[in-house]
Tab-separated table of C-alpha atoms in Angstrom:
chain	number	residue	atom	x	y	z
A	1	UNK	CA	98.113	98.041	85.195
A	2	UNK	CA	98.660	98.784	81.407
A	3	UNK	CA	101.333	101.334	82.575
A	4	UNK	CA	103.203	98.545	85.002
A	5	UNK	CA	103.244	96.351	82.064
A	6	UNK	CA	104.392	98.912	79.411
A	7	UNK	CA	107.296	99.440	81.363
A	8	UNK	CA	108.003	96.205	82.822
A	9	UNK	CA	108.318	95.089	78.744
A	10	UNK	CA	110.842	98.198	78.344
A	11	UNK	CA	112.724	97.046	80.816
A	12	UNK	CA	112.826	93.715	79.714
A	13	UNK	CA	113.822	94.558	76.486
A	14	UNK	CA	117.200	94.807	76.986
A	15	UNK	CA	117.275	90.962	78.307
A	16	UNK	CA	115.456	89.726	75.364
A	17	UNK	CA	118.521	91.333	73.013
A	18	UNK	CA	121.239	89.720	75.217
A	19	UNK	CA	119.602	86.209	75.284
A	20	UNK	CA	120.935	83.127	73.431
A	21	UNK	CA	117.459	81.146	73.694
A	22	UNK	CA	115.452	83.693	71.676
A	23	UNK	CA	116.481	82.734	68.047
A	24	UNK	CA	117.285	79.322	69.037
A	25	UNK	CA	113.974	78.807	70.779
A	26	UNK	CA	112.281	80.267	67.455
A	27	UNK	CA	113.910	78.008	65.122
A	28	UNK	CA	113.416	75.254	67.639
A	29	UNK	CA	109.504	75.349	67.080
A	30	UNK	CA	110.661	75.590	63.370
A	31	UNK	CA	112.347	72.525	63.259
A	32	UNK	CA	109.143	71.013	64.944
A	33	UNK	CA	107.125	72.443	62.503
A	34	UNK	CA	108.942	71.074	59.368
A	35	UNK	CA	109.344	67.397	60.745
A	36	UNK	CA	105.644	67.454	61.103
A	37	UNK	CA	104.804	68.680	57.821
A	38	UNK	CA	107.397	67.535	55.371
A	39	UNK	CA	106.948	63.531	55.730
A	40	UNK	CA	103.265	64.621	54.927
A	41	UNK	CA	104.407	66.199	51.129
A	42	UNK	CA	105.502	63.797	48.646
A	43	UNK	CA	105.135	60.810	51.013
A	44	UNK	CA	105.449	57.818	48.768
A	45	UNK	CA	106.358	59.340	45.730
A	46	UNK	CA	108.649	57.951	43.085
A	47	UNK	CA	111.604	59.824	42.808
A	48	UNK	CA	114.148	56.937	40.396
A	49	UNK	CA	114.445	57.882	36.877
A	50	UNK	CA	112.945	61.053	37.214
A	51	UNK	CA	116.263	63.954	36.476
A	52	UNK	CA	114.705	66.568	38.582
A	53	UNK	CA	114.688	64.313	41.994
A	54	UNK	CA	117.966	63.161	41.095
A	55	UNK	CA	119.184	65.067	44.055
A	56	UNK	CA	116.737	63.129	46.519
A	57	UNK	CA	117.279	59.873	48.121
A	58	UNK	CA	115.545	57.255	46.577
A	59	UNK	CA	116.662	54.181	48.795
A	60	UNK	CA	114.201	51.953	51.476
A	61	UNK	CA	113.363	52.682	54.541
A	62	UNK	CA	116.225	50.985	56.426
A	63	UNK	CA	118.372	53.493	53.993
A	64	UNK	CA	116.850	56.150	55.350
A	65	UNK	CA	117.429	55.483	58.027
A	66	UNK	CA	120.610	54.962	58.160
A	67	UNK	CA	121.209	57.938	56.363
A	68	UNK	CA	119.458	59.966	59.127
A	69	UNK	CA	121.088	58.723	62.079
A	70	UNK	CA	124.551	59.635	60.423
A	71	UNK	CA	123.256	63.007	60.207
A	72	UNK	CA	121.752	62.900	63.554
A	73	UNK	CA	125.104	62.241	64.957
A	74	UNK	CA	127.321	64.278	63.375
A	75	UNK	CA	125.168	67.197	63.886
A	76	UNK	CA	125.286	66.697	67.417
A	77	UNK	CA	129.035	66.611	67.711
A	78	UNK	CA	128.886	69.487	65.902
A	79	UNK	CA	126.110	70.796	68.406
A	80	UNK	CA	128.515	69.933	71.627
A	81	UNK	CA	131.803	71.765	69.729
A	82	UNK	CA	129.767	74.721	69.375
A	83	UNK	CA	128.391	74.776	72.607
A	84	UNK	CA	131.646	73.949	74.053
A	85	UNK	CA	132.722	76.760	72.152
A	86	UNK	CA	130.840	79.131	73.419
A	87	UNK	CA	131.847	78.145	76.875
A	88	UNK	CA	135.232	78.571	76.686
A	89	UNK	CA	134.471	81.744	75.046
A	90	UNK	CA	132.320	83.658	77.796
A	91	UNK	CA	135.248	82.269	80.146
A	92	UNK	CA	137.603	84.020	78.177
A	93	UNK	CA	135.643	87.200	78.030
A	94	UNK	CA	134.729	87.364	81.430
A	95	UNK	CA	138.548	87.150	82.294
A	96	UNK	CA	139.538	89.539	80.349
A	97	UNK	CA	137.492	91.913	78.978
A	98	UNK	CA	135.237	91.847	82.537
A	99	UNK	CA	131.889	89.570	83.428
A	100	UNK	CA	129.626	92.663	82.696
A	101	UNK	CA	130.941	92.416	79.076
A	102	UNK	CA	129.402	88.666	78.200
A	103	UNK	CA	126.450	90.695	77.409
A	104	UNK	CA	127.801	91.906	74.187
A	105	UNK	CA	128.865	88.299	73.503
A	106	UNK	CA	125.291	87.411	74.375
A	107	UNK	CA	123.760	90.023	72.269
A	108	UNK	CA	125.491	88.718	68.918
A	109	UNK	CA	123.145	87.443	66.411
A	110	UNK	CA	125.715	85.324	64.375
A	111	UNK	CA	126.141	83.194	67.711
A	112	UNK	CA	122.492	83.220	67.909
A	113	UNK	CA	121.694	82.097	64.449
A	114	UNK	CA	123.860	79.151	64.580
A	115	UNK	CA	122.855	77.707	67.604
A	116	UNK	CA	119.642	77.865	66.624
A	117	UNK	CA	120.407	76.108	63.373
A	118	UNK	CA	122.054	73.259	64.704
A	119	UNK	CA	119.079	73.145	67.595
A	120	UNK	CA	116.363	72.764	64.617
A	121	UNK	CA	118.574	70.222	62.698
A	122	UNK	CA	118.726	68.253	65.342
A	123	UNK	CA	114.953	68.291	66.431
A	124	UNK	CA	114.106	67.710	62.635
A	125	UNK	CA	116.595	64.861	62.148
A	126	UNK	CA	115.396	62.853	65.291
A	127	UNK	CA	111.569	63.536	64.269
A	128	UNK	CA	112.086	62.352	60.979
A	129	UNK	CA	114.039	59.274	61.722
A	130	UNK	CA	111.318	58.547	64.454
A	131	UNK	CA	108.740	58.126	61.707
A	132	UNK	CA	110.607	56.326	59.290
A	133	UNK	CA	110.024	52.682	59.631
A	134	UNK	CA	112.849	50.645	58.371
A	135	UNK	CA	110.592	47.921	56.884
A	136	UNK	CA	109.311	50.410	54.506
A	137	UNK	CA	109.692	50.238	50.094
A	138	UNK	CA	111.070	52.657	48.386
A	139	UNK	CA	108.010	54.262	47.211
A	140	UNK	CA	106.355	54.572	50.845
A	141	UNK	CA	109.639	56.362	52.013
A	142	UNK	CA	109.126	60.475	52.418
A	143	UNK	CA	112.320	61.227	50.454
A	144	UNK	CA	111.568	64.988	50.378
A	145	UNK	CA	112.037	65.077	54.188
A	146	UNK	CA	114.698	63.167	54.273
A	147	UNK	CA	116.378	65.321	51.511
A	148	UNK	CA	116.057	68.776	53.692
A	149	UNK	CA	117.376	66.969	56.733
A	150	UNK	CA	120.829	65.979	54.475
A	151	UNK	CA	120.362	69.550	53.112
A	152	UNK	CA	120.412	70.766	57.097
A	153	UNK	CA	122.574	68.850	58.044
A	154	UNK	CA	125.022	70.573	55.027
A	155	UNK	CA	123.918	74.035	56.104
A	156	UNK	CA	125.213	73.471	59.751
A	157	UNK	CA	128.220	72.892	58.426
A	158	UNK	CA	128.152	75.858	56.950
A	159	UNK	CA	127.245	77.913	60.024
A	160	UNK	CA	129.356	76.028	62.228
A	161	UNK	CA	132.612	77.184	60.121
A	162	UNK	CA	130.712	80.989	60.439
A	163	UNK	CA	130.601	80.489	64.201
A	164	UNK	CA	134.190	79.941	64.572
A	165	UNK	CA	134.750	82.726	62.434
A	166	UNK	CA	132.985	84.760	64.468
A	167	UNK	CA	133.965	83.697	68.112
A	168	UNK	CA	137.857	84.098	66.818
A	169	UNK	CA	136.941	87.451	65.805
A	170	UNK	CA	134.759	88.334	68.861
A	171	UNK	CA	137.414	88.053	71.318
A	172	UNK	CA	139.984	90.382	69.595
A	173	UNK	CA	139.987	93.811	72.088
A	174	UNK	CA	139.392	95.671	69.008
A	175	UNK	CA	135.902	94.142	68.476
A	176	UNK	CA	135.087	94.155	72.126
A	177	UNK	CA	135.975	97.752	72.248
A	178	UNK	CA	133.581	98.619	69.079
A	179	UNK	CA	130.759	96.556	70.302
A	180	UNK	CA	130.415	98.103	73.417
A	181	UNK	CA	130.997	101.599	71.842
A	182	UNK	CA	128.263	100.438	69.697
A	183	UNK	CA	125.904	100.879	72.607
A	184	UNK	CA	127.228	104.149	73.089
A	185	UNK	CA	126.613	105.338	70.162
A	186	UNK	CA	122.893	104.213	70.202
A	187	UNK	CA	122.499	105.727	73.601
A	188	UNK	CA	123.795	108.908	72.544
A	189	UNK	CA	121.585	108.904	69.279
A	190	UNK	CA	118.527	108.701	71.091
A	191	UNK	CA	118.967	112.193	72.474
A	192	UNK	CA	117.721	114.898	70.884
A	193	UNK	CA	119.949	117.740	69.028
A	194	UNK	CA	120.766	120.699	71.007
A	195	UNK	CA	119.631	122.732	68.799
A	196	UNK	CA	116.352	121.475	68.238
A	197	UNK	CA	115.628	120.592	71.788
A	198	UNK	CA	112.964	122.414	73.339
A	199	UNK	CA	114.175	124.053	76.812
A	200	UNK	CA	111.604	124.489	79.419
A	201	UNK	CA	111.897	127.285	81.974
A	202	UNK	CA	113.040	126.015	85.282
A	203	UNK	CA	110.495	127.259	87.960
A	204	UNK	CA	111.913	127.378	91.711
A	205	UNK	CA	109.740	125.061	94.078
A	206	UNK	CA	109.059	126.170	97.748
A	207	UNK	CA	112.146	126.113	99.509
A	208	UNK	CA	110.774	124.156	102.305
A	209	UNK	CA	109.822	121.225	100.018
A	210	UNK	CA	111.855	118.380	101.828
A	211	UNK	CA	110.771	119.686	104.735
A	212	UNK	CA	107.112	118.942	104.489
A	213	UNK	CA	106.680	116.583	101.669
A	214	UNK	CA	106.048	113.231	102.431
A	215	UNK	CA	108.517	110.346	101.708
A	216	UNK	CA	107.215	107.257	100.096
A	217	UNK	CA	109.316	103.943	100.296
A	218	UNK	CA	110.163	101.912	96.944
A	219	UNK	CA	108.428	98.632	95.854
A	220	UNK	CA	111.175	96.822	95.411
A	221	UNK	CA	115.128	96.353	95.858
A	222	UNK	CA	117.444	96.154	92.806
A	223	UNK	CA	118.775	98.012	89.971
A	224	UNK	CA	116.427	100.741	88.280
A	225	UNK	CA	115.729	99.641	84.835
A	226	UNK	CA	113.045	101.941	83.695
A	227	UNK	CA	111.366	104.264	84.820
A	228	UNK	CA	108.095	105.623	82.868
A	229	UNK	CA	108.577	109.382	83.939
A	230	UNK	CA	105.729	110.634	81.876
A	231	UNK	CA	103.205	108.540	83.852
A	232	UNK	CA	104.858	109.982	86.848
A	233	UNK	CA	104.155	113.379	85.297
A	234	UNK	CA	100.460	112.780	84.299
A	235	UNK	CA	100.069	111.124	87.691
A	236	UNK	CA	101.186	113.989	89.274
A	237	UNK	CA	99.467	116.486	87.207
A	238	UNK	CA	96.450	114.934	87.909
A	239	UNK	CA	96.386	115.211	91.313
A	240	UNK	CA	98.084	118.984	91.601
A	241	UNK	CA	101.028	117.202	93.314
A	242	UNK	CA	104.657	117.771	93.180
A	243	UNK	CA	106.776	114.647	92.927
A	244	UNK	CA	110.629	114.498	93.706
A	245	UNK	CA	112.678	111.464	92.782
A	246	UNK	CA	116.082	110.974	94.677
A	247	UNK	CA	117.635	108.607	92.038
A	248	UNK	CA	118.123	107.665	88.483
A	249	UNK	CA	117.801	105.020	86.255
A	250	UNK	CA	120.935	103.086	87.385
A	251	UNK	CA	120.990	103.352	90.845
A	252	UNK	CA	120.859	100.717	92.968
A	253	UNK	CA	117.724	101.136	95.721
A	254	UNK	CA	116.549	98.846	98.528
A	255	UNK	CA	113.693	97.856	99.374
A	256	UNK	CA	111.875	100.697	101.511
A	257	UNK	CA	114.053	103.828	100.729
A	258	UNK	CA	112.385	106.413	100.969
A	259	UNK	CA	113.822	107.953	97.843
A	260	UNK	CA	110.263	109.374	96.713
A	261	UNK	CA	108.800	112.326	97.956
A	262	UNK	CA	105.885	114.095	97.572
A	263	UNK	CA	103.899	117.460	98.639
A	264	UNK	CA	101.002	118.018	99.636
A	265	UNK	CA	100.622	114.833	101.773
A	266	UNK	CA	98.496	111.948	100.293
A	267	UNK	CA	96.013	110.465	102.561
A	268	UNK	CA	96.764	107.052	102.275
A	269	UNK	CA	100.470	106.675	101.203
A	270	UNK	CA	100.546	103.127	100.930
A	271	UNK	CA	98.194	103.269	97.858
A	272	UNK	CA	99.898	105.856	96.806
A	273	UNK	CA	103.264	103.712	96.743
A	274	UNK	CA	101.868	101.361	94.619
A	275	UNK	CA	100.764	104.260	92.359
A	276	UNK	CA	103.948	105.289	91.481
A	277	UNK	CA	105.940	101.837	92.313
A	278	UNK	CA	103.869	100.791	88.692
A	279	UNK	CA	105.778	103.529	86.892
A	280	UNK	CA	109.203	101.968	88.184
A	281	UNK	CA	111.320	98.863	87.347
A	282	UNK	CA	113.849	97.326	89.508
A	283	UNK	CA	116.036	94.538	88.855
A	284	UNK	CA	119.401	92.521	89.574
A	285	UNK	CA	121.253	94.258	87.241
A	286	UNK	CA	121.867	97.643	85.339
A	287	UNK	CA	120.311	97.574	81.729
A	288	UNK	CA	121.650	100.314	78.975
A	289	UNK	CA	117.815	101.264	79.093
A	290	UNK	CA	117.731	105.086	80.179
A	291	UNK	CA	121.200	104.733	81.525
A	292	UNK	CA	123.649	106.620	79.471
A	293	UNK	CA	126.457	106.164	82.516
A	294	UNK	CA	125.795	102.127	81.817
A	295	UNK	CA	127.799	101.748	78.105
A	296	UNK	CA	130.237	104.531	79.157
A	297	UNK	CA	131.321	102.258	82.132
A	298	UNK	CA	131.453	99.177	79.467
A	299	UNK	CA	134.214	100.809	77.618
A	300	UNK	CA	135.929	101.854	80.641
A	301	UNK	CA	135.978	98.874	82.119
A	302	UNK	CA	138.096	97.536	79.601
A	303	UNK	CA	140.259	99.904	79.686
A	304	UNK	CA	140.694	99.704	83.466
A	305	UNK	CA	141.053	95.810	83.149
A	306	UNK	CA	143.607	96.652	79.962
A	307	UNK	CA	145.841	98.938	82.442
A	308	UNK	CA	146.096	96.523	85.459
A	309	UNK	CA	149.279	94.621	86.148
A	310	UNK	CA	147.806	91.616	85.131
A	311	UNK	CA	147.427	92.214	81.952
A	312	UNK	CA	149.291	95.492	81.313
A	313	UNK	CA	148.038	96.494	77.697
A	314	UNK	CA	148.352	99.621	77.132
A	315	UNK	CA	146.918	99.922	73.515
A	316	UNK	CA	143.950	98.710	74.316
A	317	UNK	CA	142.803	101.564	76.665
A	318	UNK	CA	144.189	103.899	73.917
A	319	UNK	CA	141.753	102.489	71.320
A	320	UNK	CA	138.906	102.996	74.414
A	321	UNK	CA	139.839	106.743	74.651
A	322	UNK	CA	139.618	106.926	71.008
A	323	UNK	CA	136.371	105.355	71.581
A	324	UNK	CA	135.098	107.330	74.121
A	325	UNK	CA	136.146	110.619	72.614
A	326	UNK	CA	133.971	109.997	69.706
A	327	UNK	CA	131.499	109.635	72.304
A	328	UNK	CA	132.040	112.479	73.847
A	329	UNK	CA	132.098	114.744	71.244
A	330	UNK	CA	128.657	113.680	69.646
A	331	UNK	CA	127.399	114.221	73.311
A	332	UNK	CA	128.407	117.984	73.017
A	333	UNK	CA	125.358	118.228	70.634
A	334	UNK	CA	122.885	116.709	72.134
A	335	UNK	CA	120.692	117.958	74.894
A	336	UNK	CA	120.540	116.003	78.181
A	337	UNK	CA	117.321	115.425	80.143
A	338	UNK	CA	115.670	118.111	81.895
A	339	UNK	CA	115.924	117.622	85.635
A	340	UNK	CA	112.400	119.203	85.908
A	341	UNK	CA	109.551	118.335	83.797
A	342	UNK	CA	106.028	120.995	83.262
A	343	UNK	CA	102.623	119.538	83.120
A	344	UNK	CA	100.330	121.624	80.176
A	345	UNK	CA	99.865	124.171	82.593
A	346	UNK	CA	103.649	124.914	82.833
A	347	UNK	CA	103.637	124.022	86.698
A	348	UNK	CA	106.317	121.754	87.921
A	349	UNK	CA	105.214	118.275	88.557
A	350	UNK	CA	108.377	116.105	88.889
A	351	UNK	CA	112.033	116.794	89.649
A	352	UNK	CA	114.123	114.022	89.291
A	353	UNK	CA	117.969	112.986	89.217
A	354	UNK	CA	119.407	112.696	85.292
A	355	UNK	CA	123.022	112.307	84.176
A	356	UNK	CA	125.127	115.398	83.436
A	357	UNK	CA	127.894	116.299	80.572
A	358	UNK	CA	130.214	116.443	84.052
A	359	UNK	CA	128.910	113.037	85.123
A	360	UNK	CA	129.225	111.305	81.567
A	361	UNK	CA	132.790	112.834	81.247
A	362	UNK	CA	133.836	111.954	84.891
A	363	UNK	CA	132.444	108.585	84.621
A	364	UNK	CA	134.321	108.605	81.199
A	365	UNK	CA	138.189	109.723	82.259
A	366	UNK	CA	138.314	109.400	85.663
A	367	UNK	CA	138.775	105.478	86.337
A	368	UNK	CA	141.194	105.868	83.467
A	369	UNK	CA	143.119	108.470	84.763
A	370	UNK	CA	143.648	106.932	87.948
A	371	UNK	CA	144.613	103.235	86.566
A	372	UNK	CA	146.860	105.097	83.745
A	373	UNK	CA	148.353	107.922	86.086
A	374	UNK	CA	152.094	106.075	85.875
A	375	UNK	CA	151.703	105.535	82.292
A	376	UNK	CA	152.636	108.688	79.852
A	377	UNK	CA	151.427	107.202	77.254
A	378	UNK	CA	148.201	107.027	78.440
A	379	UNK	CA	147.737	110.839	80.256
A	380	UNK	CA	148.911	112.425	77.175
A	381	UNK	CA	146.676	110.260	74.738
A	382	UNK	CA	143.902	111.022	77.565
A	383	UNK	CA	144.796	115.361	77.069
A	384	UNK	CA	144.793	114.720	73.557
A	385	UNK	CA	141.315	113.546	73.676
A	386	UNK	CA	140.241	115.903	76.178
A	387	UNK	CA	141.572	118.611	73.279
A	388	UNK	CA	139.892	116.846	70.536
A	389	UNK	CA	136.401	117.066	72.493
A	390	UNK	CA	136.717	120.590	73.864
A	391	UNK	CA	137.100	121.576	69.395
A	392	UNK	CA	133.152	120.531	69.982
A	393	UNK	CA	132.208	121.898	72.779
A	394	UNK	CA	128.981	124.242	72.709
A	395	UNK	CA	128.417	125.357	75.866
A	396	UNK	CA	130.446	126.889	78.393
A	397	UNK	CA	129.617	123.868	81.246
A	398	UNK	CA	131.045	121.749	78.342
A	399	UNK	CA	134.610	123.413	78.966
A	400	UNK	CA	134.563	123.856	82.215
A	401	UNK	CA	133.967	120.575	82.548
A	402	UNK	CA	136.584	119.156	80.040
A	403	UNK	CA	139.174	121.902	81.715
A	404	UNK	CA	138.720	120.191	84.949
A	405	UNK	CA	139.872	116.940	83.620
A	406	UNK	CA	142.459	118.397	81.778
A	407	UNK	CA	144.058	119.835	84.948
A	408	UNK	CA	143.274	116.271	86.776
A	409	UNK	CA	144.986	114.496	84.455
A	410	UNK	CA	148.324	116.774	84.156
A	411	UNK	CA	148.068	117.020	87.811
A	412	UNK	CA	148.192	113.148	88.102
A	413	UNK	CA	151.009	112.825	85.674
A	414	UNK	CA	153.448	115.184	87.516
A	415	UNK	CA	152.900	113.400	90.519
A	416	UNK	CA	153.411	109.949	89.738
A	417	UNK	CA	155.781	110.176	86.162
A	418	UNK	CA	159.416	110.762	86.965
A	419	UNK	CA	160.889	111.120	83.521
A	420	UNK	CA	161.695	114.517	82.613
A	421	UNK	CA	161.170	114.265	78.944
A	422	UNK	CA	157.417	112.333	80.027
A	423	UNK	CA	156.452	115.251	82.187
A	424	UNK	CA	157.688	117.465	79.083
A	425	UNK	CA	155.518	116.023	76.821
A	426	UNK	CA	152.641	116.142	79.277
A	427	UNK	CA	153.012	119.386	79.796
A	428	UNK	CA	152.777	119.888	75.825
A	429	UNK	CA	149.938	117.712	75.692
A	430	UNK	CA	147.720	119.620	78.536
A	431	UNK	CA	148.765	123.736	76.755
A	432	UNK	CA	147.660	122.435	73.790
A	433	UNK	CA	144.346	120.819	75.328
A	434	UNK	CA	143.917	124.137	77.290
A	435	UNK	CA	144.230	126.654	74.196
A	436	UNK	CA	141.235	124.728	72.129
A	437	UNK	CA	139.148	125.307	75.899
A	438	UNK	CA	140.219	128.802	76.576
């Protein structure tokens, strides 16, 4: 049970960053909070002639509130731009950039902070004004309360002009392009160097395994989030078993594949499919979480969408293979996961599906490729790249690998570019790749 909920929270984790009720929920129970406590301090002080509470208002009751249902109202036409806003804005995205990417709209913080202010102004305001009578004398009025709300209501203000600030800039393709590369970046980082990676022996199983292990359906349908492979492994080490899995974080499964198998037979394999169904999270949609594939596809997405005849811009999928080749080439030193993991003992326990150099790099250039292959510009940017990533290539899958696509992409260029000088400068563009991979 601790295990299912371990991982369930991993999984989740990635839904909790892309929310926009998290912050605003927070400072929700904030604004709660202070309209509660603040009428409380300094209620019926006397605030005229004294220079340090000059700032404070110092009228009756019924100027209270007055003064707090202006600010109620303006902060909630500010509240409805903002929101509005932010509509038109995920429209916008999802249009353009792809629906996939209104995650990394979701995920901003600025967006995030300023709802939330607005959503505590306005719970304060209305609290306050609630318990403000407007029969009330100057000296029974809770002027500190009112105060913060006016100085709220000033700070949303504030943050509204920052939100517009940062929608305007959030929609520029460069931005999109660097947030999503962003994710890249922290996906990559989490691997470990390939130098300092420790690299088991791989131990050949019985080559009769699929033959008589036993296949054990999945819990549940969806998208795998997370899977907790070392409580597969300890599970499995524990009982002197051998576990396959037929999929990856990322893949979508239904309900009852039998994508699970294991040798020797278990005696009661329903039990034994909740077992292992604890260590595995499904759900309606891929998460970055153990899915290295998931941000490469972000970027090229946006470069596909960039490239079709719809929108037909160009420089936008050249900044993504920029993007991507920076990815690329800090994947060349890291080390990938191990396809088979040891117990203590050094026996193999669990063999499992992981992503590849050649399935990063073909999920990377191939869409690309074939949306750009009528566009010179694009092939010889993309064999430019291809060069620039083979300079940090360790390992000779690595070139092989990059030397495939090279020969792809010239390949795709001479059949679909007409232009002599074009095919030319391909040409030039795929030698010069090939030298740094030779």
């Amino acid at each position: 049970m601790v295990s299912a909920i371990i991982n369930w929270l991993r999984a989740s984790s990635d839904a909790v960053k892309t929310s926009l009720w998290l912050a605003p929920g927070a400072m929700f129970l904030a604004g709660l909070c202070l309209a509660i406590w603040l009428p409380r301090l300094g209620h019926g002080w006397s605030v005229e002639g004294n220079p340090l509470f000059a700032w404070i208002q110092g009228g009756s009751g019924q100027d209270a509130q007055l003064l707090l249902s202006t600010l109620l109202t303006s902060v909630i036409t500010m509240a409805s731009m903002a929101f509005s806003v932010t509509v038109v804005a995920l429209s916008l995205a999802a249009s353009n950039f792809g629906p996939r990417l209104i995650r990394v709209f979701r995920a901003n913080r600025l967006n995030e902070a300023v709802l939330g202010t607005l959503i505590m102004t306005i719970v304060y305001l209305l609290l306050v004004l609630r318990s403000v009578q407007g029969s009330w004398q100057a000296t029974q009025v809770p002027h500190v309360a009112v105060a913060v709300g006016a100085l709220l209501a000033v700070l949303s203000v504030l943050a509204l002009l920052a939100f517009i600030q940062g929608v305007a800039t959030s929609m520029t393709a460069e931005e999109v392009v660097r947030r999503a590369d962003d994710e890249l970046n922290l996906a990559i980082s989490e691997l470990p160097d390939l130098a300092s990676a420790v690299l088991m022996p791989t131990v050949a199983i019985r080559p009769d395994f699929e033959a008589v292990a036993t296949r054990i359906p999945l819990p549940k349908e969806g998208y795998v989030q997370s899977v907790q492979f070392e409580g597969i492994l300890a599970w499995a080490a524990k009982r002197q078993a051998v576990v396959r899995l037929d999929f990856k974080p990322g893949d979508f499964v239904v309900d009852g594949d039998r994508k699970v198998l294991l040798y020797p037979c278990p005696e009661d394999v329903d039990q034994v499919r909740r077992q292992i169904g604890q260590f595995i999270v499904s759900g309606q949609a891929r998460t970055p979480n153990q899915d290295l594939e998931f941000a490469i596809r972000h970027l090229v997405e946006v470069a596909v969408r960039a490239l079709s005849p719809g929108i037909n811009d160009p420089f936008t999928a050249l900044a993504v293979i920029d993007r991507l080749r920076g990815g690329a080439s800090r994947l060349c030193v890291k080390q990938l996961p191990s396809d088979v993991l040891h117990d203590g003992a050094g026996e193999v326990r669990l063999l499992r599906r992981v992503t590849t150099y050649a399935g990063a790099i073909d999920a990377a250039f191939n869409q690309i490729r074939q949306a750009g292959s009528t566009k010179p510009a694009v092939l010889i940017h993309l064999l430019d790249a291809i060069g620039s990533v083979g300079s940090h290539a360790r390992t000779a899958e690595q070139r092989l690998v990059l030397s495939r696509h090279a020969r792809l992409t010239r390949s795709a260029g001479l059949r679909d570019i007409a232009e002599p000088d074009d095919r030319e400068n391909l040409e030039r563009g795929f030698e010069k790749a090939m030298l740094v991979l030779r």
